[in-house]
Amino acid sequence: MPKLWFFLNLGPYKFYREVEKMRRIKLFSLLFVFGIIVGSIAGCGEAKGEGDEKITLTNVSYDPTRELYEAYNKVYQKHWKEKSGQDVEITQSHGGSGKQALEVANGLQADVVTLALEYDIKAVEDAGLIEPGWLDEFDKDSAPYTSTVVFLVRKGNPKNIRDWDDLVKDGVGVITPNPKTSGGARWNYLAAWAYGKKAFEGDETQIQEFLQKLYQNVLVLDSGARGSTTSFVENGQGDVLIAWENEAYLSLRDYPEDYEIVTPSISILAQPSVAVVDAVVDERGTREAAEEYLNYLYSDEAQRIAGDYFYRPSDPDILKEYGDVFNLDINLATIDQFGGWDEAQEVHFSDGGIFDQIYDE
């Protein structure tokens, strides 16, 4: 760049010409760089779609499945290459299940959704993106693996937490996510309700009082299950984490000297659901790959990956292989005992429902 004294010694006309010359040089440079960028992008687009040699799938999932799908995606990429000759790139998105469902309904492009519960996928169906009947498209109500709800406590269990009634005692700090945004949190809540229903012989007034005391002890309501794990494990908050079984085992694997798992007397059969997002795959031409992505979750290879990442395989024979990991005799309530997800959502988690009444109080 010319020195300042150079401009000061020019007359007005020459000064104007020099400034204009510099402006044109800069404009030409910018246009040149812009042309290179546009050309590069166009070239990449042509190469990517050439001969359909490579496709991309997006899996919108919930919080605790990151590690599971990181492992599964590698296996599926190999499987799809052998089956179709195509390379497949898989993008993952994670967050609270309810929030993820809302994002997809509002336009987040997902070829498949692998969410925490049936109701969240139904929200995507209600948005017109998934065709009716998806629940029967894959085996086991389109739930290729299951989980349940357990307690993660600090080593030595200093608060002597053994069951749900210990979570309502004074001085016990509880960590659990927000049922308004997290599918796992809704399973947690319903498992606690199932315990209360048995303990109080179905007296709903006492059950609600029990749940109210429990949530009075909650220190943090994170938006998703992984956020609650972070609050408990990394931030050191609370005495007990109400957690997905797989999430608790991952924490125990990573910090074996710091934590213990407590299995309550009653829990719930948590069925994370999967579905193809029909409107997206038909627009993008990825239906066959997306359907196989979910179907292959039922293969022996994928079922063992689920077990290795502490989800319960839906294949009963493979589940037995993990009998030394999971408590297979646990007393599990089911969503059917709550009238199914439509009724459970309306009664407990809708605006003004029982959870809102409990938490507001």
Tab-separated table of C-alpha atoms in Angstrom:
chain	number	residue	atom	x	y	z
A	1	MET	CA	0.000	0.000	0.000
A	2	PRO	CA	1.384	3.484	-0.866
A	3	LYS	CA	2.613	5.628	1.982
A	4	LEU	CA	0.408	8.406	3.288
A	5	TRP	CA	2.870	11.103	2.160
A	6	PHE	CA	2.442	9.902	-1.461
A	7	PHE	CA	-1.277	10.805	-1.402
A	8	LEU	CA	-0.712	14.081	0.384
A	9	ASN	CA	1.578	15.260	-2.451
A	10	LEU	CA	-1.000	14.547	-5.187
A	11	GLY	CA	-3.422	17.088	-6.565
A	12	PRO	CA	-7.152	16.409	-6.165
A	13	TYR	CA	-7.539	14.902	-9.654
A	14	LYS	CA	-4.519	12.603	-9.392
A	15	PHE	CA	-5.604	11.680	-5.861
A	16	TYR	CA	-9.013	10.597	-7.191
A	17	ARG	CA	-7.421	8.534	-10.000
A	18	GLU	CA	-5.122	6.697	-7.586
A	19	VAL	CA	-7.999	5.859	-5.238
A	20	GLU	CA	-10.118	4.615	-8.141
A	21	LYS	CA	-7.248	2.461	-9.417
A	22	MET	CA	-6.853	0.828	-6.025
A	23	ARG	CA	-10.602	0.261	-5.718
A	24	ARG	CA	-10.679	-1.490	-9.127
A	25	ILE	CA	-7.738	-3.691	-8.179
A	26	LYS	CA	-9.474	-4.759	-4.966
A	27	LEU	CA	-12.768	-5.389	-6.763
A	28	PHE	CA	-11.045	-7.508	-9.418
A	29	SER	CA	-9.266	-9.521	-6.718
A	30	LEU	CA	-12.512	-10.185	-4.876
A	31	LEU	CA	-14.287	-11.261	-8.055
A	32	PHE	CA	-11.385	-13.534	-8.954
A	33	VAL	CA	-11.444	-15.254	-5.532
A	34	PHE	CA	-15.233	-15.518	-5.644
A	35	GLY	CA	-15.024	-17.197	-9.048
A	36	ILE	CA	-12.564	-19.754	-7.745
A	37	ILE	CA	-14.809	-20.566	-4.766
A	38	VAL	CA	-17.960	-20.939	-6.873
A	39	GLY	CA	-16.121	-23.117	-9.356
A	40	SER	CA	-14.799	-25.321	-6.575
A	41	ILE	CA	-18.237	-25.756	-5.037
A	42	ALA	CA	-19.776	-26.598	-8.401
A	43	GLY	CA	-17.012	-29.077	-9.106
A	44	CYS	CA	-17.509	-30.766	-5.735
A	45	GLY	CA	-21.248	-31.057	-6.342
A	46	GLU	CA	-20.760	-32.731	-9.703
A	47	ALA	CA	-18.202	-35.174	-8.338
A	48	LYS	CA	-20.354	-36.089	-5.353
A	49	GLY	CA	-23.376	-37.043	-7.424
A	50	GLU	CA	-21.542	-38.622	-10.327
A	51	GLY	CA	-22.966	-42.073	-10.996
A	52	ASP	CA	-24.594	-42.105	-7.523
A	53	GLU	CA	-21.314	-43.437	-6.173
A	54	LYS	CA	-21.881	-41.784	-2.801
A	55	ILE	CA	-24.971	-40.888	-0.799
A	56	THR	CA	-25.523	-39.155	2.509
A	57	LEU	CA	-27.910	-40.142	5.313
A	58	THR	CA	-28.801	-38.056	8.351
A	59	ASN	CA	-29.810	-39.811	11.566
A	60	VAL	CA	-31.543	-37.490	14.032
A	61	SER	CA	-31.366	-39.217	17.387
A	62	TYR	CA	-31.566	-38.471	21.093
A	63	ASP	CA	-28.868	-37.755	23.649
A	64	PRO	CA	-27.359	-41.063	24.854
A	65	THR	CA	-27.025	-42.812	21.471
A	66	ARG	CA	-23.894	-40.983	20.276
A	67	GLU	CA	-21.471	-43.796	21.023
A	68	LEU	CA	-23.844	-46.517	19.813
A	69	TYR	CA	-24.317	-44.949	16.384
A	70	GLU	CA	-20.697	-43.960	15.984
A	71	ALA	CA	-19.900	-47.674	16.194
A	72	TYR	CA	-22.914	-48.844	14.191
A	73	ASN	CA	-22.358	-46.380	11.353
A	74	LYS	CA	-18.971	-47.888	10.571
A	75	VAL	CA	-20.493	-51.355	10.350
A	76	TYR	CA	-23.382	-50.146	8.237
A	77	GLN	CA	-21.102	-48.306	5.814
A	78	LYS	CA	-19.281	-51.557	5.127
A	79	HIS	CA	-22.562	-53.485	4.843
A	80	TRP	CA	-24.123	-50.986	2.422
A	81	LYS	CA	-20.985	-50.883	0.270
A	82	GLU	CA	-21.067	-54.661	-0.071
A	83	LYS	CA	-24.809	-54.691	-0.702
A	84	SER	CA	-25.108	-51.801	-3.170
A	85	GLY	CA	-21.625	-50.790	-4.252
A	86	GLN	CA	-22.278	-47.286	-2.920
A	87	ASP	CA	-20.350	-45.352	-0.314
A	88	VAL	CA	-22.570	-43.809	2.338
A	89	GLU	CA	-21.733	-40.892	4.596
A	90	ILE	CA	-23.791	-40.693	7.785
A	91	THR	CA	-24.410	-37.507	9.719
A	92	GLN	CA	-25.571	-37.715	13.337
A	93	SER	CA	-27.644	-35.197	15.296
A	94	HIS	CA	-28.288	-35.545	19.020
A	95	GLY	CA	-30.289	-33.730	21.678
A	96	GLY	CA	-33.287	-34.118	23.944
A	97	SER	CA	-35.729	-36.454	22.162
A	98	GLY	CA	-38.726	-34.128	22.320
A	99	LYS	CA	-36.631	-31.225	21.113
A	100	GLN	CA	-35.200	-33.318	18.266
A	101	ALA	CA	-38.691	-34.318	17.142
A	102	LEU	CA	-39.713	-30.655	17.087
A	103	GLU	CA	-36.621	-29.745	15.051
A	104	VAL	CA	-37.441	-32.377	12.417
A	105	ALA	CA	-41.091	-31.324	12.321
A	106	ASN	CA	-39.908	-27.746	11.760
A	107	GLY	CA	-37.625	-28.592	8.858
A	108	LEU	CA	-34.429	-30.274	10.077
A	109	GLN	CA	-33.647	-32.726	7.258
A	110	ALA	CA	-33.550	-36.284	8.618
A	111	ASP	CA	-33.571	-39.463	6.562
A	112	VAL	CA	-34.213	-41.483	9.714
A	113	VAL	CA	-35.202	-40.653	13.273
A	114	THR	CA	-34.071	-42.870	16.150
A	115	LEU	CA	-35.741	-41.255	19.143
A	116	ALA	CA	-36.362	-42.118	22.781
A	117	LEU	CA	-40.006	-43.080	22.494
A	118	GLU	CA	-42.897	-43.668	20.144
A	119	TYR	CA	-44.682	-40.405	20.952
A	120	ASP	CA	-41.817	-38.259	19.673
A	121	ILE	CA	-41.845	-40.011	16.305
A	122	LYS	CA	-45.615	-39.609	16.193
A	123	ALA	CA	-45.037	-35.849	16.467
A	124	VAL	CA	-43.012	-36.060	13.234
A	125	GLU	CA	-45.809	-38.146	11.679
A	126	ASP	CA	-48.368	-35.517	12.727
A	127	ALA	CA	-46.267	-32.922	10.883
A	128	GLY	CA	-46.920	-34.902	7.683
A	129	LEU	CA	-43.352	-36.181	7.263
A	130	ILE	CA	-43.839	-39.857	8.197
A	131	GLU	CA	-46.566	-42.057	6.766
A	132	PRO	CA	-48.991	-43.826	9.155
A	133	GLY	CA	-48.139	-47.414	10.020
A	134	TRP	CA	-44.448	-46.788	10.726
A	135	LEU	CA	-44.707	-48.589	14.089
A	136	ASP	CA	-45.233	-51.885	12.255
A	137	GLU	CA	-42.590	-51.295	9.589
A	138	PHE	CA	-39.839	-52.959	11.635
A	139	ASP	CA	-39.889	-55.738	14.229
A	140	LYS	CA	-40.662	-55.309	17.936
A	141	ASP	CA	-42.787	-52.176	17.388
A	142	SER	CA	-39.870	-50.616	15.489
A	143	ALA	CA	-37.706	-50.764	18.612
A	144	PRO	CA	-34.499	-52.669	17.701
A	145	TYR	CA	-33.133	-52.324	21.248
A	146	THR	CA	-34.572	-51.426	24.643
A	147	SER	CA	-33.379	-49.970	27.903
A	148	THR	CA	-34.697	-49.235	31.366
A	149	VAL	CA	-34.220	-46.746	34.196
A	150	VAL	CA	-31.651	-47.185	36.983
A	151	PHE	CA	-29.871	-45.038	39.573
A	152	LEU	CA	-26.248	-43.958	39.314
A	153	VAL	CA	-24.786	-43.109	42.723
A	154	ARG	CA	-21.359	-42.145	43.957
A	155	LYS	CA	-18.946	-44.877	45.062
A	156	GLY	CA	-19.885	-46.313	48.416
A	157	ASN	CA	-23.449	-45.016	48.016
A	158	PRO	CA	-23.049	-42.509	50.885
A	159	LYS	CA	-26.780	-41.668	50.987
A	160	ASN	CA	-27.688	-45.391	51.045
A	161	ILE	CA	-30.039	-45.103	48.082
A	162	ARG	CA	-31.729	-48.426	47.345
A	163	ASP	CA	-35.123	-47.625	45.875
A	164	TRP	CA	-37.432	-44.838	44.753
A	165	ASP	CA	-38.569	-43.969	48.281
A	166	ASP	CA	-34.980	-42.997	49.148
A	167	LEU	CA	-35.105	-40.249	46.525
A	168	VAL	CA	-37.724	-38.264	48.460
A	169	LYS	CA	-35.744	-38.100	51.705
A	170	ASP	CA	-34.517	-34.760	52.982
A	171	GLY	CA	-30.996	-33.910	51.899
A	172	VAL	CA	-30.926	-36.163	48.822
A	173	GLY	CA	-30.004	-34.253	45.677
A	174	VAL	CA	-31.548	-35.764	42.527
A	175	ILE	CA	-30.502	-35.176	38.926
A	176	THR	CA	-32.943	-35.976	36.107
A	177	PRO	CA	-33.792	-34.239	32.817
A	178	ASN	CA	-36.897	-32.217	31.990
A	179	PRO	CA	-39.856	-34.357	30.815
A	180	LYS	CA	-41.034	-31.500	28.621
A	181	THR	CA	-37.970	-31.821	26.362
A	182	SER	CA	-36.402	-35.211	27.122
A	183	GLY	CA	-37.790	-38.634	26.256
A	184	GLY	CA	-35.568	-40.271	28.846
A	185	ALA	CA	-36.999	-37.942	31.483
A	186	ARG	CA	-40.508	-39.124	30.645
A	187	TRP	CA	-39.423	-42.733	31.101
A	188	ASN	CA	-37.863	-41.718	34.464
A	189	TYR	CA	-41.069	-40.056	35.594
A	190	LEU	CA	-43.256	-42.996	34.568
A	191	ALA	CA	-40.956	-45.489	36.307
A	192	ALA	CA	-41.286	-43.456	39.516
A	193	TRP	CA	-45.049	-43.338	39.031
A	194	ALA	CA	-45.163	-47.142	38.600
A	195	TYR	CA	-43.345	-47.497	41.926
A	196	GLY	CA	-45.739	-45.079	43.615
A	197	LYS	CA	-48.750	-46.872	42.179
A	198	LYS	CA	-47.677	-50.101	43.854
A	199	ALA	CA	-46.492	-48.474	47.080
A	200	PHE	CA	-49.732	-46.501	47.550
A	201	GLU	CA	-52.063	-49.117	46.078
A	202	GLY	CA	-53.180	-46.881	43.249
A	203	ASP	CA	-54.093	-43.838	45.388
A	204	GLU	CA	-53.395	-41.038	42.902
A	205	THR	CA	-53.335	-38.304	45.537
A	206	GLN	CA	-50.524	-40.071	47.390
A	207	ILE	CA	-48.739	-40.915	44.140
A	208	GLN	CA	-48.739	-37.249	43.112
A	209	GLU	CA	-47.507	-36.184	46.539
A	210	PHE	CA	-44.712	-38.734	46.215
A	211	LEU	CA	-43.713	-37.416	42.772
A	212	GLN	CA	-43.909	-33.856	44.057
A	213	LYS	CA	-41.463	-34.638	46.870
A	214	LEU	CA	-39.145	-36.327	44.380
A	215	TYR	CA	-39.064	-33.314	42.066
A	216	GLN	CA	-38.597	-30.973	45.020
A	217	ASN	CA	-35.280	-32.787	45.502
A	218	VAL	CA	-34.246	-32.314	41.846
A	219	LEU	CA	-31.344	-29.869	41.681
A	220	VAL	CA	-31.118	-29.465	37.895
A	221	LEU	CA	-33.640	-30.172	35.112
A	222	ASP	CA	-31.415	-30.400	32.044
A	223	SER	CA	-33.004	-30.465	28.593
A	224	GLY	CA	-31.655	-33.933	27.768
A	225	ALA	CA	-30.303	-37.107	29.349
A	226	ARG	CA	-26.683	-36.468	28.362
A	227	GLY	CA	-26.871	-33.004	29.928
A	228	SER	CA	-28.018	-34.579	33.204
A	229	THR	CA	-25.139	-37.052	33.061
A	230	THR	CA	-22.764	-34.126	32.610
A	231	SER	CA	-24.319	-32.333	35.597
A	232	PHE	CA	-23.880	-35.400	37.802
A	233	VAL	CA	-20.615	-36.887	36.550
A	234	GLU	CA	-18.559	-33.945	35.355
A	235	ASN	CA	-20.004	-31.106	37.429
A	236	GLY	CA	-20.366	-33.128	40.616
A	237	GLN	CA	-23.955	-32.110	41.301
A	238	GLY	CA	-26.387	-34.260	43.257
A	239	ASP	CA	-26.295	-37.595	45.073
A	240	VAL	CA	-28.137	-39.711	42.503
A	241	LEU	CA	-28.717	-39.603	38.761
A	242	ILE	CA	-31.932	-41.149	37.447
A	243	ALA	CA	-30.592	-42.473	34.187
A	244	TRP	CA	-31.026	-44.633	31.143
A	245	GLU	CA	-29.421	-47.975	31.988
A	246	ASN	CA	-27.023	-47.637	29.048
A	247	GLU	CA	-26.003	-44.127	30.121
A	248	ALA	CA	-25.295	-45.318	33.659
A	249	TYR	CA	-23.138	-48.193	32.391
A	250	LEU	CA	-21.147	-45.886	30.120
A	251	SER	CA	-20.375	-43.672	33.148
A	252	LEU	CA	-19.391	-46.726	35.177
A	253	ARG	CA	-17.147	-47.942	32.365
A	254	ASP	CA	-15.383	-44.589	32.125
A	255	TYR	CA	-15.144	-43.993	35.895
A	256	PRO	CA	-15.198	-47.444	37.559
A	257	GLU	CA	-13.728	-46.136	40.824
A	258	ASP	CA	-16.203	-43.286	41.215
A	259	TYR	CA	-19.716	-44.662	40.740
A	260	GLU	CA	-22.113	-47.544	41.370
A	261	ILE	CA	-25.370	-48.604	39.729
A	262	VAL	CA	-28.448	-49.273	41.847
A	263	THR	CA	-31.374	-51.137	40.279
A	264	PRO	CA	-34.711	-50.108	41.829
A	265	SER	CA	-37.389	-52.653	42.738
A	266	ILE	CA	-39.609	-51.391	39.905
A	267	SER	CA	-38.530	-49.755	36.659
A	268	ILE	CA	-39.964	-49.520	33.145
A	269	LEU	CA	-39.385	-51.099	29.755
A	270	ALA	CA	-38.071	-48.183	27.700
A	271	GLN	CA	-38.527	-48.722	23.957
A	272	PRO	CA	-36.595	-46.243	21.804
A	273	SER	CA	-38.331	-46.153	18.429
A	274	VAL	CA	-36.969	-45.767	14.890
A	275	ALA	CA	-38.585	-44.647	11.643
A	276	VAL	CA	-37.822	-43.554	8.101
A	277	VAL	CA	-38.790	-39.941	7.398
A	278	ASP	CA	-40.756	-40.625	4.220
A	279	ALA	CA	-41.045	-37.070	2.918
A	280	VAL	CA	-37.276	-36.559	3.125
A	281	VAL	CA	-36.093	-39.864	1.659
A	282	ASP	CA	-38.509	-39.603	-1.252
A	283	GLU	CA	-37.283	-36.107	-2.023
A	284	ARG	CA	-33.611	-37.034	-1.698
A	285	GLY	CA	-33.828	-40.494	-3.288
A	286	THR	CA	-32.391	-42.239	-0.227
A	287	ARG	CA	-35.288	-44.508	0.743
A	288	GLU	CA	-33.586	-47.843	0.068
A	289	ALA	CA	-30.463	-46.924	2.026
A	290	ALA	CA	-32.475	-45.411	4.880
A	291	GLU	CA	-34.735	-48.459	5.215
A	292	GLU	CA	-31.733	-50.771	5.226
A	293	TYR	CA	-30.027	-48.537	7.808
A	294	LEU	CA	-32.838	-49.276	10.259
A	295	ASN	CA	-33.424	-52.865	9.178
A	296	TYR	CA	-29.772	-53.784	9.709
A	297	LEU	CA	-30.088	-52.724	13.367
A	298	TYR	CA	-31.802	-56.110	13.838
A	299	SER	CA	-28.866	-58.092	12.435
A	300	ASP	CA	-26.826	-60.221	14.837
A	301	GLU	CA	-23.836	-57.944	14.307
A	302	ALA	CA	-25.762	-54.770	15.162
A	303	GLN	CA	-27.590	-56.402	18.071
A	304	ARG	CA	-24.253	-57.208	19.681
A	305	ILE	CA	-23.086	-53.635	19.101
A	306	ALA	CA	-26.204	-52.491	20.974
A	307	GLY	CA	-25.340	-54.847	23.825
A	308	ASP	CA	-21.715	-53.690	23.878
A	309	TYR	CA	-22.966	-50.123	24.342
A	310	PHE	CA	-25.325	-51.255	27.109
A	311	TYR	CA	-28.625	-51.235	25.243
A	312	ARG	CA	-30.670	-54.394	25.632
A	313	PRO	CA	-30.810	-56.298	22.302
A	314	SER	CA	-34.361	-57.004	21.108
A	315	ASP	CA	-33.248	-60.478	19.994
A	316	PRO	CA	-33.942	-62.627	23.091
A	317	ASP	CA	-31.137	-65.082	22.364
A	318	ILE	CA	-28.535	-62.327	22.007
A	319	LEU	CA	-29.932	-60.588	25.091
A	320	LYS	CA	-29.145	-63.736	27.089
A	321	GLU	CA	-25.500	-63.377	26.045
A	322	TYR	CA	-25.482	-60.183	28.148
A	323	GLY	CA	-27.042	-61.768	31.204
A	324	ASP	CA	-23.885	-61.031	33.190
A	325	VAL	CA	-24.305	-57.312	32.398
A	326	PHE	CA	-28.026	-56.683	32.715
A	327	ASN	CA	-30.423	-57.641	35.472
A	328	LEU	CA	-32.820	-59.688	33.369
A	329	ASP	CA	-35.169	-60.339	36.314
A	330	ILE	CA	-35.978	-56.679	36.984
A	331	ASN	CA	-39.670	-55.875	37.464
A	332	LEU	CA	-40.528	-53.697	34.461
A	333	ALA	CA	-43.710	-51.705	33.997
A	334	THR	CA	-44.748	-51.029	30.394
A	335	ILE	CA	-46.222	-48.049	28.605
A	336	ASP	CA	-49.401	-50.087	28.067
A	337	GLN	CA	-50.070	-49.784	31.802
A	338	PHE	CA	-50.376	-46.035	31.220
A	339	GLY	CA	-52.819	-46.461	28.333
A	340	GLY	CA	-50.150	-46.093	25.636
A	341	TRP	CA	-48.145	-43.003	24.753
A	342	ASP	CA	-51.011	-40.839	23.549
A	343	GLU	CA	-52.787	-41.143	26.879
A	344	ALA	CA	-49.586	-40.911	28.947
A	345	GLN	CA	-48.570	-37.738	27.138
A	346	GLU	CA	-51.987	-36.133	27.525
A	347	VAL	CA	-52.396	-37.003	31.208
A	348	HIS	CA	-48.856	-36.439	32.459
A	349	PHE	CA	-46.811	-34.252	30.102
A	350	SER	CA	-49.172	-31.974	28.165
A	351	ASP	CA	-49.417	-28.320	29.151
A	352	GLY	CA	-51.316	-28.267	32.431
A	353	GLY	CA	-50.860	-32.033	32.886
A	354	ILE	CA	-49.871	-33.739	36.109
A	355	PHE	CA	-46.172	-32.992	35.733
A	356	ASP	CA	-46.882	-29.267	35.328
A	357	GLN	CA	-49.142	-29.358	38.384
A	358	ILE	CA	-46.511	-31.153	40.446
A	359	TYR	CA	-43.636	-28.936	39.355
A	360	ASP	CA	-45.532	-25.654	39.689
A	361	GLU	CA	-46.432	-26.546	43.243
